[in-house]
Short mmCIF file of C-alpha atoms in Angstrom, two decimals:
data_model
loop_
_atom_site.label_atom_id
_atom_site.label_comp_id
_atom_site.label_asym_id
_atom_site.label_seq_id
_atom_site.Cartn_x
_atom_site.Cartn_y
_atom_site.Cartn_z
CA UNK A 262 0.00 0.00 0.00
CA UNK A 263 1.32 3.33 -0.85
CA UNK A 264 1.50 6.20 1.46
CA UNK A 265 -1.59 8.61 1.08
CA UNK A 266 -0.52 11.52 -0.68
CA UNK A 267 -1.13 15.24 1.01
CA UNK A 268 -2.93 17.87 -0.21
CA UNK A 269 -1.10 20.79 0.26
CA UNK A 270 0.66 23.41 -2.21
CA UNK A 271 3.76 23.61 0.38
CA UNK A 272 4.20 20.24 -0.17
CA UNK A 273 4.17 20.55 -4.35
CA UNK A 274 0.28 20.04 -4.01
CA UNK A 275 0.66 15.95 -3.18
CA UNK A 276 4.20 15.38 -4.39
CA UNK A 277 4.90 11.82 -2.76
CA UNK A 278 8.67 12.43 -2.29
CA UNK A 279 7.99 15.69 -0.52
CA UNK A 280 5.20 14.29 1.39
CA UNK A 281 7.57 10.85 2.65
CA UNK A 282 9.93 14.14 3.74
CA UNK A 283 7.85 16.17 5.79
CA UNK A 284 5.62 13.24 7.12
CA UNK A 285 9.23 11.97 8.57
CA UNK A 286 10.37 14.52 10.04
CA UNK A 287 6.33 15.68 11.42
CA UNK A 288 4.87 12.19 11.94
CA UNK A 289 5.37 10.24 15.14
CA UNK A 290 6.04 6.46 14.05
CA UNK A 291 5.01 6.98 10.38
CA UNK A 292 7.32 4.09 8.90
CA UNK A 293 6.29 1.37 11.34
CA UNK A 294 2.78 2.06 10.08
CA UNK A 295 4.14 1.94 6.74
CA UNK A 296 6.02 -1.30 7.30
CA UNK A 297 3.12 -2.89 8.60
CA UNK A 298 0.37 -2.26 5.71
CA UNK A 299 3.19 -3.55 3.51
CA UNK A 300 3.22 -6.86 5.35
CA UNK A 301 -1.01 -6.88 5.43
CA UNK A 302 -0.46 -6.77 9.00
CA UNK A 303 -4.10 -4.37 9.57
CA UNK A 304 -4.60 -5.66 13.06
CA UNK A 305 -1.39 -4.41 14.29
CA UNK A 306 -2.08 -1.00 12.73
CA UNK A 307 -5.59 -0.70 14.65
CA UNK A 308 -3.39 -1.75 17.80
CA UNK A 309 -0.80 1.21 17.08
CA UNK A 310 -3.42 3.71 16.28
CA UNK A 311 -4.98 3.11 19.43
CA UNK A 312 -2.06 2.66 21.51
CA UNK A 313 -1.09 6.72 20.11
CA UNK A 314 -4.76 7.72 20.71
CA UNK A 315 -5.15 6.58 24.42
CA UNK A 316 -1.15 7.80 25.37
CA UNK A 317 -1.53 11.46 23.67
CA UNK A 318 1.44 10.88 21.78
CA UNK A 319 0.20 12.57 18.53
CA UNK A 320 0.64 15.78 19.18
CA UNK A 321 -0.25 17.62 15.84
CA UNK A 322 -3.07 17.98 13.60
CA UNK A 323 -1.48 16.40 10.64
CA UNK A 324 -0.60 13.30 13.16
CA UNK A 325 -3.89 12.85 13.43
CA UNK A 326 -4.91 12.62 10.01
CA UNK A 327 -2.70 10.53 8.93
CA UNK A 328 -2.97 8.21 11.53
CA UNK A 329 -6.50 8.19 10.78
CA UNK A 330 -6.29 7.57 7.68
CA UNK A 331 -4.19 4.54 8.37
CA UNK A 332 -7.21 3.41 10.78
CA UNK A 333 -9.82 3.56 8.03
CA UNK A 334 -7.77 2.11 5.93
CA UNK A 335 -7.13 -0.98 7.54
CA UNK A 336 -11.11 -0.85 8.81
CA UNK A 337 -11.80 -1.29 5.30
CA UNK A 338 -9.35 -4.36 5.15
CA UNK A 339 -11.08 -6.35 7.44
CA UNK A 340 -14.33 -5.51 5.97
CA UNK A 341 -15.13 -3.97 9.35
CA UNK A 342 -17.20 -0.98 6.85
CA UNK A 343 -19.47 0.05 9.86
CA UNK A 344 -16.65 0.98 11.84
CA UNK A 345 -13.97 2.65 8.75
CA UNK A 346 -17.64 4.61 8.33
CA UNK A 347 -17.95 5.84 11.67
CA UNK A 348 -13.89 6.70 11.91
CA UNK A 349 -14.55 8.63 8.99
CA UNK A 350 -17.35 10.87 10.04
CA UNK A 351 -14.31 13.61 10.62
CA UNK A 352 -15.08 13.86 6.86
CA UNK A 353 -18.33 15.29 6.90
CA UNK A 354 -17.31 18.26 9.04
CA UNK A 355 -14.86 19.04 5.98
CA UNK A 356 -11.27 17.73 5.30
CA UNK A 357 -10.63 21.51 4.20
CA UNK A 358 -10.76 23.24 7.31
CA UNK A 359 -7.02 21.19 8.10
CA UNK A 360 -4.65 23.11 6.42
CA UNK A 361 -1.38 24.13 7.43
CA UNK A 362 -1.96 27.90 7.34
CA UNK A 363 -3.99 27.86 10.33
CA UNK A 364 -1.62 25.82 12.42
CA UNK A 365 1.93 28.20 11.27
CA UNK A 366 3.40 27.15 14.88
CA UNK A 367 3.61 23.32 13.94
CA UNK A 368 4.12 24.21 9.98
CA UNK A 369 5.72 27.41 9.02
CA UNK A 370 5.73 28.72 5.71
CA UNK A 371 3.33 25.59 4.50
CA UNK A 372 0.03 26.35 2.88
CA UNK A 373 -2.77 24.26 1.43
CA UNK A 374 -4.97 21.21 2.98
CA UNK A 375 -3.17 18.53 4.70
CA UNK A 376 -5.77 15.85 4.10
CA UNK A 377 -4.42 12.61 2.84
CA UNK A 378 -6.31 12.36 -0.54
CA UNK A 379 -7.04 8.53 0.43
CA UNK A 380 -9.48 9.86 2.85
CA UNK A 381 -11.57 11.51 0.36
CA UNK A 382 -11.61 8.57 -1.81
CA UNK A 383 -13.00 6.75 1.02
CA UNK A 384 -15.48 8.41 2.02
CA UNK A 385 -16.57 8.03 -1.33
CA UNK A 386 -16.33 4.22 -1.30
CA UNK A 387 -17.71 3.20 1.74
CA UNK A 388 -21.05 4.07 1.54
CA UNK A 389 -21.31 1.14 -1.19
CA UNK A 390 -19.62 -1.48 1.27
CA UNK A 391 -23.09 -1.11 3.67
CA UNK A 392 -25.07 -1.31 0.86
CA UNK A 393 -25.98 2.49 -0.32
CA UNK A 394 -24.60 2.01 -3.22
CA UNK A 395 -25.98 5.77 -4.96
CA UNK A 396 -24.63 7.64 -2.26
CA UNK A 397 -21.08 6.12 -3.29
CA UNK A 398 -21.89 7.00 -6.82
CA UNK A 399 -22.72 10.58 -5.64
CA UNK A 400 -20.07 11.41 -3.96
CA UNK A 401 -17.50 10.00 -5.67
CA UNK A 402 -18.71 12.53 -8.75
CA UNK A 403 -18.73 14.98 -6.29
CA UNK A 404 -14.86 13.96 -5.87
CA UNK A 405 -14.29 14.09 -9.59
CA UNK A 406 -15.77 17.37 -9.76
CA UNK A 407 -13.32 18.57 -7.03
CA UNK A 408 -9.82 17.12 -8.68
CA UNK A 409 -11.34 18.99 -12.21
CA UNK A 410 -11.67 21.83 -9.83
CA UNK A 411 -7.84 21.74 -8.97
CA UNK A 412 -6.86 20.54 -12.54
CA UNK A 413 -7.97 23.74 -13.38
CA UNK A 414 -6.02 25.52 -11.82
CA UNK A 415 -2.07 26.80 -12.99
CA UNK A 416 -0.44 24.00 -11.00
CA UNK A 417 2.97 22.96 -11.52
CA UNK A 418 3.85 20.32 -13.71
CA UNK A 419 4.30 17.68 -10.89
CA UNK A 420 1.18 18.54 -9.15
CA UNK A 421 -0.73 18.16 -12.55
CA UNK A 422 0.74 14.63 -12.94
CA UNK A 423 -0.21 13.94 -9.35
CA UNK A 424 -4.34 15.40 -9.84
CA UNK A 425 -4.63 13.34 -13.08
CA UNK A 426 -3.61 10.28 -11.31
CA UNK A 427 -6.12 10.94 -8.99
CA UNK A 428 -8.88 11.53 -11.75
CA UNK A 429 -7.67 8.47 -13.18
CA UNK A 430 -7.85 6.32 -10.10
CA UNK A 431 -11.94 8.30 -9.49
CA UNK A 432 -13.15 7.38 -12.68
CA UNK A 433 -11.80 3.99 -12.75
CA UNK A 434 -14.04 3.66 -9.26
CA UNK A 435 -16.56 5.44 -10.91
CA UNK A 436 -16.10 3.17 -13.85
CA UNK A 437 -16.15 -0.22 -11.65
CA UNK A 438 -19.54 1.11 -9.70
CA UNK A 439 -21.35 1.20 -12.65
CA UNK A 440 -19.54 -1.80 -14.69
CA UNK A 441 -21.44 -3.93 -11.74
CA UNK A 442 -24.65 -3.23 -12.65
CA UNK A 443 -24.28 -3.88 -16.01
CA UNK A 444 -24.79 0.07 -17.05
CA UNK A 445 -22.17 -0.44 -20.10
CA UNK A 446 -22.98 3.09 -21.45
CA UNK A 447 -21.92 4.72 -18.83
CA UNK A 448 -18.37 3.19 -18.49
CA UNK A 449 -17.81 3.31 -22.46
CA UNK A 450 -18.65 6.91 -22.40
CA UNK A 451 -16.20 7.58 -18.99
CA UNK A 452 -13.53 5.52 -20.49
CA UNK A 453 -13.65 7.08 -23.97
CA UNK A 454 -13.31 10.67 -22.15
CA UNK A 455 -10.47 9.18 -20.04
CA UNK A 456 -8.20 7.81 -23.11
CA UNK A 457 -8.48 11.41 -24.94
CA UNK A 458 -6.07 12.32 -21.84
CA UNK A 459 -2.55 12.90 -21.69
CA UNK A 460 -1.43 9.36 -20.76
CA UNK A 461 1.35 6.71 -20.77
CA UNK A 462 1.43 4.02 -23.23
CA UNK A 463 0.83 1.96 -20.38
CA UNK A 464 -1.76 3.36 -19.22
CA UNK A 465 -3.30 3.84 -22.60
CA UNK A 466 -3.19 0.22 -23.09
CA UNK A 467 -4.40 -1.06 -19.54
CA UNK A 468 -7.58 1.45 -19.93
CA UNK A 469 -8.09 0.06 -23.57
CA UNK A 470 -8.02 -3.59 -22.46
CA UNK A 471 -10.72 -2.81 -19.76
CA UNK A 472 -12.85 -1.21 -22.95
CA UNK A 473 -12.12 -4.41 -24.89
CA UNK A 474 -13.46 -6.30 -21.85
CA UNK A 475 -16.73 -4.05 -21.21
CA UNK A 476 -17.18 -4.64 -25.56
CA UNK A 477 -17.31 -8.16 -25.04
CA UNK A 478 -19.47 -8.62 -21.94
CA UNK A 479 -22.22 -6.71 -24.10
CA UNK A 480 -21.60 -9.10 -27.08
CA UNK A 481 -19.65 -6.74 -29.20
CA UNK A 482 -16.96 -9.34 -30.59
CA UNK A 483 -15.71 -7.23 -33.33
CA UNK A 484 -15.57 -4.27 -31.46
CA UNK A 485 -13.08 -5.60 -28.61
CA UNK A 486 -11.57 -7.46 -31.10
CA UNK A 487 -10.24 -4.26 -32.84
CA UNK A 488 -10.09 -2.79 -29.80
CA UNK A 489 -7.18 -5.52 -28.64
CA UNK A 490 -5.34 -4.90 -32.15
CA UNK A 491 -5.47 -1.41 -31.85
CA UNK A 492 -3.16 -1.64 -28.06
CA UNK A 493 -0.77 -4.17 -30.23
CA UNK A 494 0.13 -0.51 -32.13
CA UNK A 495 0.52 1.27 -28.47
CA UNK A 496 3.16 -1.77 -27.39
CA UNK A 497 5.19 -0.92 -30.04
CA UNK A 498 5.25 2.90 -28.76
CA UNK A 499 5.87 1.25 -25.64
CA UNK A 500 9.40 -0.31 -26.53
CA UNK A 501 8.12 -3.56 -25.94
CA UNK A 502 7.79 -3.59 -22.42
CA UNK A 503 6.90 -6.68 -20.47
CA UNK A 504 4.10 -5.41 -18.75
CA UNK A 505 2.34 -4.40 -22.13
CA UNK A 506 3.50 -7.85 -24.33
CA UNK A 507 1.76 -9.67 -21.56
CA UNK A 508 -1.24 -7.47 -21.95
CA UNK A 509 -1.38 -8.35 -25.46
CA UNK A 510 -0.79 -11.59 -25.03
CA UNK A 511 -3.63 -12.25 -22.17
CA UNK A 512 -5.92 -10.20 -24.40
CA UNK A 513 -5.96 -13.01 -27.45
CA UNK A 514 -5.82 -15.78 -25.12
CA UNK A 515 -9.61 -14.09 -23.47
CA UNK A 516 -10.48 -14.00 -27.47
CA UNK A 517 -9.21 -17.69 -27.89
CA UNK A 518 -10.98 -18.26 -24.57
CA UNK A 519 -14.44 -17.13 -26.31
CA UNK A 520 -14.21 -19.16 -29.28
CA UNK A 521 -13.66 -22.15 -26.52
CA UNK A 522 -10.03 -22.71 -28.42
CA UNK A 523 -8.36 -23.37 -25.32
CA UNK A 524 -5.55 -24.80 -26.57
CA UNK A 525 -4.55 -21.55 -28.33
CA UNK A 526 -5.51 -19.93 -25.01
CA UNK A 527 -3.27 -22.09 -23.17
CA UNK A 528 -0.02 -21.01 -25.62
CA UNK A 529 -0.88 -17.51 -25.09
CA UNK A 530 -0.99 -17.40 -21.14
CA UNK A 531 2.57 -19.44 -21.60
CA UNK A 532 4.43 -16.63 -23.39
CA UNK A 533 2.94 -14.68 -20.48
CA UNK A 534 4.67 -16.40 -17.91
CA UNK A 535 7.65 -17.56 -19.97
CA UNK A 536 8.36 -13.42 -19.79
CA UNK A 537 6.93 -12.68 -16.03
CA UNK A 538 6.79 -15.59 -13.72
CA UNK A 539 4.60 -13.22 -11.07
CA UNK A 540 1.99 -13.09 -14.15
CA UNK A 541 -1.07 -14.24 -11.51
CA UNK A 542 -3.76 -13.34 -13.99
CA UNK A 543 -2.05 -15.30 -17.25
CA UNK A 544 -1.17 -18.40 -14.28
CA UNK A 545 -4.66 -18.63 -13.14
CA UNK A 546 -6.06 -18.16 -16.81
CA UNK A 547 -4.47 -21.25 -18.00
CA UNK A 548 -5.04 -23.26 -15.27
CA UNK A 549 -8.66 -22.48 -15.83
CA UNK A 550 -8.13 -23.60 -19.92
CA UNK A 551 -6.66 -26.46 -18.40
CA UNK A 552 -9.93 -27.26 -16.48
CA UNK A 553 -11.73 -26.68 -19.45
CA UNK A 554 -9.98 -29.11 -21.70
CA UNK A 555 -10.40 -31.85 -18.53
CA UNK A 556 -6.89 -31.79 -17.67
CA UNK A 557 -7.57 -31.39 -13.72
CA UNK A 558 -3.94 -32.94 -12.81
CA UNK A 559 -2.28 -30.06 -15.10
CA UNK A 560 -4.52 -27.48 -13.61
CA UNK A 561 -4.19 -27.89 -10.24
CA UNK A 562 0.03 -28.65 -10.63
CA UNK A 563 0.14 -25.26 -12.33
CA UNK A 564 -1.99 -23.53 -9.33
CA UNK A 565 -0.31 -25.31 -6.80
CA UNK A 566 3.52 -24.21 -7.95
CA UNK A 567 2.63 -20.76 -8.17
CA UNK A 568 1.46 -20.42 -4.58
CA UNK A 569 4.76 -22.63 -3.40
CA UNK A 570 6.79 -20.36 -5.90
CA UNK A 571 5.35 -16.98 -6.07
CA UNK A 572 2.74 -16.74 -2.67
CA UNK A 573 2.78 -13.20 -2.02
CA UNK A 574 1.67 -12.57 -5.90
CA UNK A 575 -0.33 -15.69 -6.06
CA UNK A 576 -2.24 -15.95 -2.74
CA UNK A 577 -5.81 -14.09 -3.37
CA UNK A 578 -9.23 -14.95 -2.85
CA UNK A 579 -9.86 -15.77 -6.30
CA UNK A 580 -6.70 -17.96 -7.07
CA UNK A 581 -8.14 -19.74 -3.89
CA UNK A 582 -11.57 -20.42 -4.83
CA UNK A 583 -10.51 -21.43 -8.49
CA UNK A 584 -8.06 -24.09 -6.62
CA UNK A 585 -10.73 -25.26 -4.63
CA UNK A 586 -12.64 -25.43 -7.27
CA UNK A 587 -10.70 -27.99 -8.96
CA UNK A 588 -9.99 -29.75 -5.81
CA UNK A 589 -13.51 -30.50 -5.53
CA UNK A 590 -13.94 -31.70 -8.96
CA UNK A 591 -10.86 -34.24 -9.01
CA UNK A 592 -11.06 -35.51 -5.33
CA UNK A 593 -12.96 -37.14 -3.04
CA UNK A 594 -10.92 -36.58 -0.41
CA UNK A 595 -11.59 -32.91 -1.15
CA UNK A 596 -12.25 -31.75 2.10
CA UNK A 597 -8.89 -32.84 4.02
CA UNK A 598 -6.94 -31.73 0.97
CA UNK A 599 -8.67 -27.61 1.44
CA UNK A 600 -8.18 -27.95 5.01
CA UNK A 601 -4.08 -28.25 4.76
CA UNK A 602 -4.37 -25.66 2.15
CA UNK A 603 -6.36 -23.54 4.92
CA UNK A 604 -3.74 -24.38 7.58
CA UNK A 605 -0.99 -23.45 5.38
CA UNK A 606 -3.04 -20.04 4.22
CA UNK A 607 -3.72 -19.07 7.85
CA UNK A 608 0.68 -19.14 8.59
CA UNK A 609 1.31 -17.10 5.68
CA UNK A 610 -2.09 -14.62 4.53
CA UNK A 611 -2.36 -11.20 5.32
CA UNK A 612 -4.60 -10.13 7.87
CA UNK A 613 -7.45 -8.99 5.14
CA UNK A 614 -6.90 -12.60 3.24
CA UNK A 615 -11.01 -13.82 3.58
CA UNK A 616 -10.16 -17.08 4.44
CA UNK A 617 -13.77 -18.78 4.00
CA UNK A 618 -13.11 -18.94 0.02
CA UNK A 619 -11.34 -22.31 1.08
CA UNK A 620 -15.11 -23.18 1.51
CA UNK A 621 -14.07 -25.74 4.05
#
């Protein structure tokens, strides 16, 4: 998990570097919380949050927020929404009245809000994780009408980048909200607006995959099929990276994958993780071809290696349930064989890891 960004002009209006900077030299115990998201240890950041809470030992305003944000944030992890809601009710008196030029004791020559932007985005989000889903909708193009707000503003070039991340990262929520429901207008129109933007070939590709995607779960074949071809031109901008072959490459196999040629499917996935072992999506792709073609042995050898080979990439919910999946189908000892798996998760997992998709 990344550090939230800040807010503030005096910091180059959320430059991360600048932010790491000041946050370590105005943050009491800021990399031990960072250490600990990075090892999914969320339990242990409730415990420190607390423990600075009931001892006083955060002492200024823009302690507090970022400890707070570290709270919610690990709230959310364990799916405890109610309570990441309630933590975040600080929101709704305004982020914006915490900025540095009312506090120029603690920061001195620093202007601008001092709100960790992952805040905003959610208290945009949770709403949907208790089941008012329109009220996430609402406010999270209330959010995008904010960063278009700041966007349009002269801001230096760094902030800029830093805002259209941020607009990026809003509409691809927005994007997701609606792609749930099925409402596959609204995302083509969001993610048409979205590519006319200033982006990385990466980026460019990545957002024109997901458009491929939302062309085929509406039946448009030919659409998403040109759609794929056209990225092949943007990996050549690219210079060939790895990340964007193995986009092209996945993208072909989902083609192969809809013309049930799962043979073909199976190649394609294979120059995926010929280039990028840590290729999760291409791994767990071609074990499910595998499945398909009745080769359960295959399937669940591939599956199996990657979590003994590659855990920290490989161990997700999904990967999990596919696995169990396939135990189910090729044993009838099924049940002993998910509960080692399920021992063995419950040593290594992350504290978020939902450990009932073992479905033992």
């Amino acid at each position: 998990m990344s550090l939230p960004h800040s807010e503030g002009h005096g910091m180059s209006e959320g430059d991360n570097a600048d932010f790491l900077k000041v946050c370590d030299e105005l943050c009491y115990e800021l990399s031990s919380l960072q250490e600990l998201a990075c090892r999914g240890a969320w339990r242990s950041i409730l415990d420190k949050v607390a423990q600075a809470r009931s001892r006083s030992l955060l002492s200024k305003p823009h302690e507090h927020l970022v400890y707070l944000a570290y709270n919610a944030i690990a709230l959310t992890k364990l799916r405890r929404f109610s309570e990441a809601v309630a933590e975040l009710e600080l929101v709704e008196k305004g982020l914006d009245i915490y900025r540095y030029e009312a506090y120029p004791h603690h920061y001195p020559n620093r202007h601008g809000s001092m709100a960790p932007f992952v805040l905003r985005w959610l208290y945009a989000e949770l709403p949907s994780r208790i089941g008012k889903r329109q009220e996430s909708l609402d406010r999270f193009y209330m959010l995008l009408q904010f960063i278009r707000e700041k966007l349009a503003k002269n801001l230096p070039d760094a902030s800029r980048a830093v805002w259209r991340k941020r607009e990026g990262l809003v509409i691809n929520s927005i994007i997701s909200h609606h792609l749930s429901h099925k409402e596959f207008k609204v995302c083509l129109d969001l993610i048409k607006e979205l590519i006319n933007h200033d982006l990385t070939p990466v980026a460019r590709a990545t957002l024109m995959t997901k458009l491929g995607y939302i062309q085929m779960q509406y039946g448009d074949l030919d659409g998403a099929r040109g759609t794929f071809n056209g990225i092949e031109g943007i990996v050549t901008e690219g210079k060939g990276e790895i990340v964007m072959q193995n986009l092209v490459n996945r993208n072909k196999a989902l083609m192969f994958l809809v013309e049930k040629d799962y043979v073909s499917a199976v190649m394609e996935y294979q120059k995926c993780i010929d280039r990028d072992v840590s290729d999760v999506i291409a791994i767990n792709n071609k074990a499910l071809c595998l499945m398909y073609m009745r080769d359960l042995s295959d399937s669940i050898k591939v599956m199996e290696n990657a979590l003994e080979r590659i855990p920290t990439y490989a161990l997700n919910e999904t990967f999990v349930v596919n696995l169990c999946s396939m135990y189910e189908l090729a044993y009838v000892n099924h049940s002993d064989i998910k509960k080692t798996l399920g021992s063995w998760i419950a040593r290594v997992a992350p504290d978020d890891f939902d450990t009932s998709c073992t479905r033992i």
